[in-house]
């Protein structure tokens, strides 16, 4: 139907409504109205009137006589006046839709009722079919709603569909409730700008950027000294074990195979010897370990069973000595041979360890940096809980993010074991986690059958499984693990299609961008559509390398203005009489504000 035909049809409907209303049509009184009406000039003369002008007894006036006796009322057609300047429209735009809480909307619309979508947690987006708001995240669904029994999330989807964008939204929402996000190894980076915007700490690791001293007990050592007594000694022993495992992992990466059992005993004796003889305030370095091995003190010789024979001692420690030299003089030396460039701040509202400066092909350094970041980060979590148990700090919850899971899984065997332990113990650690990868086939590329079995268990133990666009074959494999219906498989598979061929030259998004299916146990999946805000779009742009020079200049100028405003605010906080900064996470004031 043409536009002209639609207008004529609307005009006929308006005239019919005017005639049925009993009012004078809107076109009466205009030039030519008499010809249009086809009636006489007297509005009250009808064929049913008596010749004498009198009405029969018991009879009232007719409807037209009543309308003639009433004052004329102006009638405006629903679509506006005809003609130029009349404001006539062919279509009426739908009213603007607003969303509000039941507290805000009860006065305007008292019949508001809740929908069937979950409303506990971080607001994620709208239900794809009903438009209802959907909220959720692993920590709130575990602690408050009790929807899941394990505070973990596993996300799969093709590249470029918004997986890290959704996790970024969870990270921002959880940080607002006092949860501390930990991105222990940002590979792109995807989360560094978000952590900076939250007032958190970003630590860069890589050649020429910064390093980690794997022998530094970090937050656990400081917490042990603060707690003291038997509990402090227990924490010191735990810190020693973490350091030993970290050095063993570095040696495994360099060798390509695990350490021997007697070498771990020698390394443990060396670390104990150094702890006892290192002055307070000075940390032990890897070159110190080499020096002790070369000296051969009695405590170290005792575990080698040399029986006073220097040759037997050298035969026992030389392989370990060579591996440590390979770390210091090889590809890992610049990153792990010196003091930690920046320690993790236990009171920071968010922490991101940025390892994006390490090249894609440098798998050894990537694996070592990931292991060191996880060891340091989880040590900080353990120290925080130890201080809370001793009553010296408020209880804090943590949320770890491991994006691009396929890269660390392929980098080193030790990372598979560490992530596997995390998925089993995160409830006792007070730690929620989100793992992001592309397909289940990423686990099939691991080197051993044991590692492949461990990686497949990540999905099975996840409390929440979130699917972005995936091919149909991949969805059918996933359905065997999480129980997907045929309709859900077809829906998510349709999101993996590429965008259409744009004939107008505009950028068209893939049909699956921003669409996700949330699965929890055997419940039906919840399809959602995520629409990001301008602030999120500025903070998270995975296609930053593809922006034009003009866009990059605008983004750099906006970041510079934000840094200047932040510096001015911090300077105002230091001025006399100015309001102080908000309470830091970890203080008593923050604990009272964000207590669970």
XYZ file of C-alpha atoms in Angstrom:
596
model
C 0.000 0.000 0.000
C 1.384 3.423 -1.019
C 1.762 6.355 1.332
C -1.033 8.241 -0.494
C -3.426 5.308 -0.100
C -2.659 5.104 3.592
C -3.371 8.833 4.017
C -6.707 8.539 2.216
C -7.683 5.605 4.382
C -6.742 7.541 7.532
C -8.764 10.551 6.274
C -11.864 8.437 5.754
C -11.459 6.993 9.248
C -11.224 10.499 10.727
C -14.376 11.684 8.912
C -16.279 8.620 10.037
C -15.209 9.282 13.638
C -16.379 12.898 13.319
C -19.775 11.928 11.994
C -20.294 9.292 14.675
C -19.329 11.738 17.448
C -22.289 14.012 16.659
C -20.033 17.061 16.397
C -19.604 19.383 13.479
C -16.915 17.938 11.201
C -13.626 19.729 11.237
C -13.920 20.638 7.602
C -17.259 22.483 8.089
C -17.020 26.216 7.824
C -14.229 26.036 5.295
C -14.708 27.220 1.728
C -16.660 24.634 -0.227
C -18.001 22.971 2.892
C -21.581 23.374 1.667
C -20.839 21.581 -1.536
C -19.060 18.847 0.384
C -21.989 18.332 2.718
C -24.653 18.161 0.024
C -27.240 19.410 2.568
C -29.304 22.533 3.088
C -28.158 25.539 5.010
C -30.392 24.732 7.994
C -28.657 22.265 10.238
C -31.910 21.476 12.083
C -34.178 20.666 9.090
C -34.696 16.969 8.602
C -37.222 14.858 6.799
C -38.609 13.700 10.117
C -39.774 17.183 11.349
C -43.528 18.092 11.627
C -44.705 20.760 9.172
C -46.057 22.962 11.976
C -42.717 22.910 13.773
C -44.356 21.256 16.821
C -43.234 17.948 18.193
C -45.655 15.102 18.852
C -46.656 14.653 22.481
C -44.061 12.707 24.485
C -41.445 13.199 21.856
C -38.137 15.071 22.504
C -35.796 16.734 20.124
C -33.842 14.667 17.675
C -30.066 14.152 17.964
C -29.326 16.755 15.297
C -31.520 19.302 17.034
C -29.656 18.648 20.282
C -26.324 19.151 18.561
C -27.585 22.352 16.973
C -28.679 23.686 20.331
C -25.274 22.974 21.950
C -22.307 25.305 21.336
C -20.007 24.117 18.641
C -16.919 22.241 19.870
C -13.616 22.136 18.055
C -12.704 18.600 17.013
C -9.090 17.830 16.168
C -8.491 14.613 14.202
C -6.125 12.143 15.885
C -3.568 12.493 13.090
C -3.738 16.323 12.788
C -5.315 18.821 10.378
C -5.250 18.332 6.650
C -3.352 20.784 4.517
C -0.171 22.750 4.847
C 0.770 23.580 8.408
C -1.867 21.295 9.813
C 0.609 18.946 11.421
C -0.835 15.868 9.754
C 1.202 12.669 10.244
C 0.785 9.313 8.606
C 2.139 7.370 11.594
C 1.982 8.043 15.323
C 5.306 7.373 17.055
C 5.122 5.004 20.024
C 5.591 6.601 23.419
C 9.020 6.577 25.042
C 9.563 3.634 27.389
C 11.139 4.289 30.795
C 12.358 1.853 33.395
C 12.267 2.380 37.135
C 12.265 0.461 40.374
C 9.000 -0.411 42.116
C 9.743 2.305 44.682
C 10.083 4.953 41.977
C 7.239 3.831 39.707
C 4.577 2.994 42.300
C 3.215 6.561 42.329
C 2.914 6.906 38.549
C 1.818 3.338 37.875
C 0.571 1.534 40.989
C -0.036 -1.719 39.140
C 3.659 -2.519 38.613
C 4.455 -6.194 39.068
C 7.659 -8.197 38.970
C 8.537 -10.351 35.992
C 9.950 -13.846 35.806
C 13.507 -12.687 35.112
C 16.109 -12.746 37.929
C 16.580 -9.335 39.535
C 19.473 -10.093 41.908
C 22.950 -8.936 40.988
C 24.490 -6.647 38.393
C 22.027 -5.356 35.730
C 23.118 -7.137 32.565
C 20.522 -6.243 29.936
C 17.015 -6.938 28.711
C 15.326 -10.272 28.128
C 15.439 -10.844 24.399
C 11.726 -11.741 24.130
C 9.916 -10.018 27.014
C 12.073 -6.899 27.395
C 12.289 -7.415 31.160
C 15.479 -6.401 32.947
C 17.824 -9.307 33.727
C 20.362 -9.067 36.557
C 23.004 -11.542 37.602
C 26.605 -12.325 38.457
C 28.322 -15.330 40.071
C 28.786 -13.786 43.524
C 25.271 -12.443 44.055
C 23.638 -15.559 42.635
C 25.735 -17.610 45.060
C 25.498 -15.467 48.209
C 22.126 -13.714 47.982
C 19.872 -15.493 45.524
C 21.231 -19.020 46.124
C 20.674 -19.872 42.458
C 24.061 -21.583 42.078
C 26.229 -23.680 44.369
C 29.577 -22.472 42.988
C 30.458 -18.761 42.465
C 31.963 -19.240 39.019
C 31.119 -18.350 35.425
C 32.274 -19.964 32.189
C 31.673 -18.035 28.953
C 32.028 -19.266 25.389
C 31.502 -17.458 22.097
C 32.983 -16.494 18.780
C 35.367 -13.486 18.708
C 33.918 -9.997 18.506
C 30.479 -10.708 20.007
C 30.934 -8.866 23.319
C 32.084 -11.495 25.819
C 34.608 -9.306 27.608
C 32.164 -6.387 27.440
C 29.638 -8.339 29.507
C 32.304 -9.358 32.032
C 33.437 -5.717 32.200
C 29.896 -4.756 33.198
C 29.900 -7.404 35.926
C 33.281 -6.131 37.103
C 32.006 -2.536 37.366
C 28.812 -3.541 39.139
C 30.553 -5.783 41.650
C 33.155 -3.112 42.404
C 30.289 -0.768 43.339
C 29.195 -3.238 46.048
C 32.650 -3.581 47.607
C 33.828 -6.709 45.762
C 37.460 -6.441 44.620
C 37.993 -7.377 40.931
C 41.309 -9.083 40.187
C 42.430 -9.419 36.561
C 45.525 -11.574 37.061
C 47.014 -11.458 33.601
C 45.318 -9.110 31.121
C 46.504 -10.321 27.746
C 45.031 -7.722 25.336
C 44.453 -5.595 27.572
C 40.669 -5.463 27.958
C 40.306 -4.382 31.572
C 43.152 -1.977 32.365
C 41.175 1.181 31.502
C 38.181 -0.029 33.503
C 40.333 -0.715 36.559
C 41.902 2.764 36.267
C 38.435 4.326 36.050
C 37.458 2.485 39.232
C 40.453 3.986 41.012
C 42.247 0.645 41.065
C 45.830 -0.442 40.496
C 47.280 -1.442 37.115
C 50.641 -3.270 37.170
C 52.506 -3.808 33.887
C 54.790 -6.824 33.467
C 57.105 -7.463 30.552
C 60.538 -6.722 29.178
C 61.369 -3.132 29.981
C 57.991 -2.604 31.680
C 58.271 -4.250 35.093
C 58.962 -7.534 36.824
C 57.990 -9.775 39.715
C 60.295 -11.205 42.305
C 58.919 -14.715 42.705
C 60.768 -15.137 46.030
C 58.971 -12.170 47.602
C 56.211 -13.375 49.999
C 54.364 -10.131 49.275
C 51.087 -9.523 51.085
C 51.274 -12.888 52.873
C 54.602 -12.007 54.482
C 53.303 -8.620 55.628
C 50.126 -10.203 57.025
C 52.137 -12.878 58.886
C 54.259 -10.209 60.554
C 51.151 -8.210 61.479
C 49.252 -11.177 62.906
C 52.143 -12.753 64.810
C 51.916 -15.747 67.123
C 50.927 -19.206 65.969
C 48.613 -17.894 63.242
C 51.457 -15.797 61.869
C 53.776 -18.793 61.745
C 51.154 -20.779 59.862
C 50.866 -17.979 57.320
C 54.676 -17.853 56.962
C 54.723 -21.570 56.200
C 52.003 -21.069 53.592
C 53.991 -18.235 52.015
C 57.082 -20.456 51.890
C 55.124 -23.164 50.089
C 53.785 -20.694 47.528
C 57.285 -19.381 46.789
C 58.636 -22.921 46.424
C 55.859 -23.888 44.005
C 56.410 -20.731 41.963
C 60.145 -21.330 41.507
C 59.426 -24.959 40.643
C 56.934 -23.793 38.017
C 59.527 -21.478 36.426
C 62.041 -24.318 36.258
C 59.385 -26.562 34.699
C 58.756 -23.944 32.000
C 62.476 -23.645 31.180
C 63.106 -27.400 31.185
C 59.867 -28.505 29.601
C 59.448 -31.159 32.314
C 58.814 -31.128 36.106
C 61.555 -30.980 38.735
C 62.804 -34.115 40.473
C 61.724 -34.723 44.062
C 65.210 -34.328 45.561
C 65.655 -31.028 43.709
C 62.559 -29.631 45.401
C 64.045 -30.638 48.755
C 67.289 -28.850 47.918
C 65.401 -25.746 46.792
C 63.307 -25.729 49.985
C 66.440 -25.957 52.135
C 68.016 -23.074 50.216
C 64.939 -20.885 50.754
C 64.863 -21.661 54.498
C 68.563 -20.844 54.756
C 68.059 -17.506 53.030
C 65.035 -16.548 55.155
C 66.962 -17.129 58.351
C 69.989 -15.086 57.275
C 68.447 -12.250 55.283
C 68.100 -8.960 57.233
C 64.635 -7.596 57.916
C 63.430 -5.289 55.179
C 65.416 -6.978 52.409
C 63.852 -9.517 50.063
C 65.563 -12.578 48.634
C 66.320 -12.699 44.890
C 67.032 -15.569 42.492
C 70.761 -14.645 42.263
C 70.896 -15.254 46.044
C 69.709 -18.825 45.467
C 72.564 -19.399 43.023
C 75.049 -18.027 45.531
C 73.854 -20.414 48.263
C 74.009 -23.399 45.899
C 77.579 -22.492 45.013
C 78.572 -22.123 48.686
C 76.919 -25.340 49.819
C 76.081 -24.613 53.502
C 75.574 -27.609 55.821
C 71.778 -27.323 55.832
C 71.650 -27.625 52.039
C 74.274 -30.368 51.874
C 72.323 -32.445 54.403
C 69.380 -32.977 52.021
C 71.674 -34.000 49.141
C 73.177 -36.963 51.104
C 76.663 -35.963 49.966
C 78.241 -37.490 53.150
C 81.058 -34.970 53.019
C 81.894 -35.701 49.375
C 81.923 -32.510 47.360
C 81.611 -34.452 44.098
C 78.345 -36.066 45.259
C 77.025 -32.652 46.257
C 77.844 -31.130 42.873
C 76.210 -34.012 41.039
C 73.038 -33.478 43.081
C 72.720 -29.716 42.681
C 74.243 -29.044 39.250
C 71.027 -29.747 37.227
C 69.115 -27.349 39.476
C 71.942 -24.826 39.226
C 71.875 -24.982 35.430
C 68.101 -24.487 35.288
C 68.299 -21.438 37.518
C 71.040 -20.002 35.322
C 68.766 -20.623 32.356
C 66.051 -18.534 34.018
C 68.366 -15.633 34.841
C 70.364 -15.581 31.599
C 67.547 -16.786 29.347
C 64.262 -15.228 28.145
C 62.863 -14.840 31.686
C 65.817 -13.120 33.366
C 64.829 -9.480 32.838
C 61.393 -10.082 34.351
C 62.161 -12.306 37.366
C 65.759 -11.518 38.367
C 65.192 -8.255 40.261
C 62.896 -6.713 42.841
C 59.159 -6.524 42.223
C 58.559 -3.278 40.357
C 55.107 -2.673 41.888
C 53.556 -4.709 44.666
C 49.835 -5.414 44.771
C 48.089 -2.979 47.090
C 45.844 -5.064 49.403
C 43.547 -2.058 49.920
C 43.061 -1.240 46.217
C 39.408 -1.344 45.005
C 40.520 -3.268 41.883
C 43.756 -4.752 40.535
C 44.825 -5.513 36.968
C 48.152 -7.132 36.075
C 48.756 -6.125 32.463
C 50.934 -8.554 30.498
C 49.838 -7.337 27.055
C 53.372 -6.085 26.396
C 54.633 -9.675 26.044
C 54.690 -10.829 22.432
C 52.271 -13.439 21.109
C 55.072 -15.828 20.184
C 56.836 -15.581 23.549
C 54.949 -18.461 25.142
C 57.527 -19.131 27.873
C 57.439 -15.603 29.231
C 53.644 -15.482 28.917
C 53.298 -18.675 30.923
C 55.763 -17.527 33.569
C 54.105 -14.108 33.897
C 50.651 -15.692 34.198
C 51.834 -18.083 36.901
C 53.585 -15.314 38.805
C 50.545 -13.042 38.574
C 48.206 -15.749 39.841
C 50.595 -16.705 42.645
C 50.909 -13.094 43.788
C 47.194 -12.339 43.410
C 45.941 -15.423 45.234
C 48.539 -14.806 47.937
C 46.986 -11.365 48.427
C 43.538 -12.977 48.735
C 44.829 -15.439 51.338
C 46.483 -12.611 53.288
C 43.254 -10.590 53.286
C 41.263 -13.502 54.681
C 43.940 -14.233 57.317
C 43.774 -10.624 58.526
C 39.969 -10.786 58.589
C 40.058 -14.041 60.590
C 42.364 -12.345 63.109
C 40.016 -9.370 63.399
C 42.576 -6.965 61.944
C 40.734 -6.123 58.708
C 37.191 -6.271 57.330
C 36.053 -9.265 55.324
C 36.369 -8.729 51.587
C 35.195 -10.746 48.603
C 37.139 -11.037 45.357
C 36.235 -11.613 41.707
C 38.946 -12.927 39.370
C 38.800 -12.679 35.585
C 40.707 -14.995 33.252
C 40.067 -13.906 29.669
C 41.387 -15.682 26.562
C 41.638 -18.916 28.538
C 43.106 -20.798 25.576
C 46.409 -18.872 25.747
C 47.428 -19.662 29.333
C 46.172 -23.241 28.998
C 48.522 -23.871 26.089
C 51.397 -21.930 27.626
C 52.215 -24.239 30.531
C 50.968 -27.361 32.246
C 51.129 -25.773 35.679
C 48.426 -23.228 34.843
C 45.897 -26.002 34.149
C 46.485 -27.427 37.618
C 46.239 -23.999 39.258
C 42.945 -23.144 37.516
C 41.617 -26.623 38.258
C 42.327 -26.110 41.975
C 40.683 -22.680 41.841
C 37.432 -24.067 40.397
C 37.233 -26.570 43.248
C 38.243 -24.313 46.154
C 36.877 -20.873 45.260
C 33.987 -21.221 47.727
C 36.398 -21.650 50.635
C 38.647 -18.854 49.302
C 35.863 -16.248 49.239
C 36.597 -15.867 45.553
C 34.347 -15.758 42.501
C 35.774 -16.220 39.028
C 34.950 -15.749 35.354
C 36.700 -17.755 32.634
C 36.305 -16.752 28.983
C 37.270 -18.680 25.877
C 35.990 -19.325 22.364
C 34.982 -22.981 22.102
C 35.185 -26.266 23.972
C 37.739 -27.385 21.396
C 40.314 -25.140 23.080
C 40.665 -27.846 25.726
C 41.320 -30.491 23.078
C 44.525 -28.725 21.998
C 46.290 -29.390 25.319
C 49.313 -31.651 25.383
C 48.235 -34.519 27.650
C 45.044 -36.456 28.274
C 45.152 -35.440 31.930
C 45.223 -31.735 31.058
C 42.379 -32.156 28.558
C 40.232 -33.890 31.178
C 40.921 -31.145 33.713
C 40.029 -28.417 31.222
C 36.723 -30.092 30.298
C 35.827 -30.087 33.978
C 35.895 -26.275 34.059
C 32.537 -26.143 32.260
C 30.985 -28.953 34.289
C 31.765 -27.269 37.624
C 30.787 -23.726 36.580
C 27.785 -22.306 38.389
C 26.810 -20.158 35.385
C 27.441 -20.952 31.717
C 27.021 -18.027 29.324
C 26.940 -18.628 25.561
C 27.454 -16.029 22.868
C 27.220 -16.956 19.178
C 28.573 -20.463 18.489
C 28.328 -22.853 15.531
C 25.633 -25.514 15.705
C 28.093 -28.392 16.079
C 29.752 -26.638 19.017
C 26.369 -26.006 20.656
C 25.439 -29.665 20.340
C 28.678 -30.652 22.086
C 27.990 -28.101 24.806
C 24.453 -29.410 25.148
C 25.838 -32.750 26.273
C 27.460 -30.972 29.238
C 24.910 -28.352 30.316
C 21.668 -29.699 28.823
C 20.533 -27.386 26.014
C 17.165 -27.747 24.306
C 16.827 -27.856 20.528
C 15.303 -24.360 20.517
C 18.215 -22.971 22.552
C 20.766 -24.584 20.232
C 19.099 -23.053 17.176
C 18.817 -19.643 18.821
C 22.483 -19.374 19.812
C 23.609 -20.858 16.486
C 21.759 -18.100 14.637
C 23.850 -15.526 16.512
C 27.079 -16.857 14.991
C 26.095 -15.729 11.473
C 28.142 -12.918 9.930
C 26.539 -9.524 9.188
C 24.754 -8.976 5.894
C 26.328 -7.427 2.834
C 25.896 -3.708 3.523
C 24.550 -1.993 0.397
C 24.437 1.476 1.964
C 28.084 1.562 3.009
C 27.315 1.670 6.748
C 28.947 -0.561 9.338
C 26.597 -3.422 10.134
C 27.056 -5.424 13.298
C 26.843 -9.214 13.445
C 23.376 -10.434 14.497
C 24.811 -12.013 17.639
C 26.736 -9.045 19.031
C 25.527 -8.291 22.531
C 23.261 -11.365 22.714
C 23.874 -14.080 25.295
C 22.167 -17.145 26.706
C 22.576 -17.714 30.456
C 22.283 -21.331 31.606
C 22.108 -22.448 35.231
C 21.770 -26.163 35.840
C 18.717 -27.695 34.201
C 16.746 -24.433 34.142
C 15.650 -22.987 30.781
C 18.172 -20.554 29.406
C 17.697 -16.784 29.706
C 18.407 -14.963 26.408
C 19.487 -11.355 26.950
C 20.441 -8.367 24.854
C 23.169 -6.074 26.241
C 23.252 -2.410 25.226
C 26.409 -0.694 26.457
C 26.585 2.904 27.619
C 28.870 5.594 26.240
C 31.104 5.318 29.310
C 31.503 1.580 28.779
C 32.212 2.110 25.111
C 35.033 4.541 25.937
C 36.535 2.227 28.548
C 36.340 -0.976 26.552
C 37.305 -1.049 22.891
C 38.850 -4.310 21.731
C 39.293 -2.834 18.231
C 41.446 0.051 19.445
C 44.239 -0.778 16.982
C 41.744 -0.300 14.132
C 40.644 3.205 15.080
C 41.561 6.101 12.802
C 44.068 8.772 13.754
C 41.289 11.313 14.390
C 39.455 8.939 16.734
C 42.680 8.088 18.546
C 43.457 11.788 19.044
C 39.967 12.408 20.437
C 40.258 9.441 22.808
C 43.705 10.560 23.989
C 42.412 14.087 24.612
C 39.466 12.729 26.614
C 41.790 10.579 28.731
C 44.112 13.519 29.341
C 41.186 15.712 30.442
C 40.012 12.979 32.785
C 43.490 12.677 34.327
C 43.685 16.457 34.822
C 40.263 16.471 36.514
C 41.292 13.594 38.753
C 44.548 15.320 39.717
C 42.634 18.510 40.525
C 40.233 16.544 42.689
C 43.064 14.850 44.538
C 44.709 18.251 45.074
C 41.410 19.587 46.430
C 41.257 16.677 48.877
C 44.624 17.746 50.253
C 43.587 21.395 50.774
C 42.540 22.554 54.274
C 38.802 22.382 54.816
C 38.205 20.371 51.647
C 36.171 17.151 51.861
C 38.307 14.067 52.164
C 38.451 11.242 49.622
C 36.019 8.332 49.838
C 37.039 5.609 52.300
C 39.483 3.136 50.795
C 38.319 -0.437 50.396
C 39.564 -2.395 53.351
C 39.071 0.376 55.953
C 36.463 0.201 58.672
C 34.393 2.950 57.039
C 34.301 1.071 53.741
C 33.455 -2.149 55.538
C 30.474 -0.512 57.224
C 29.334 0.835 53.879
C 29.668 -2.327 51.829
C 29.159 -5.029 54.447
C 27.329 -8.052 53.080
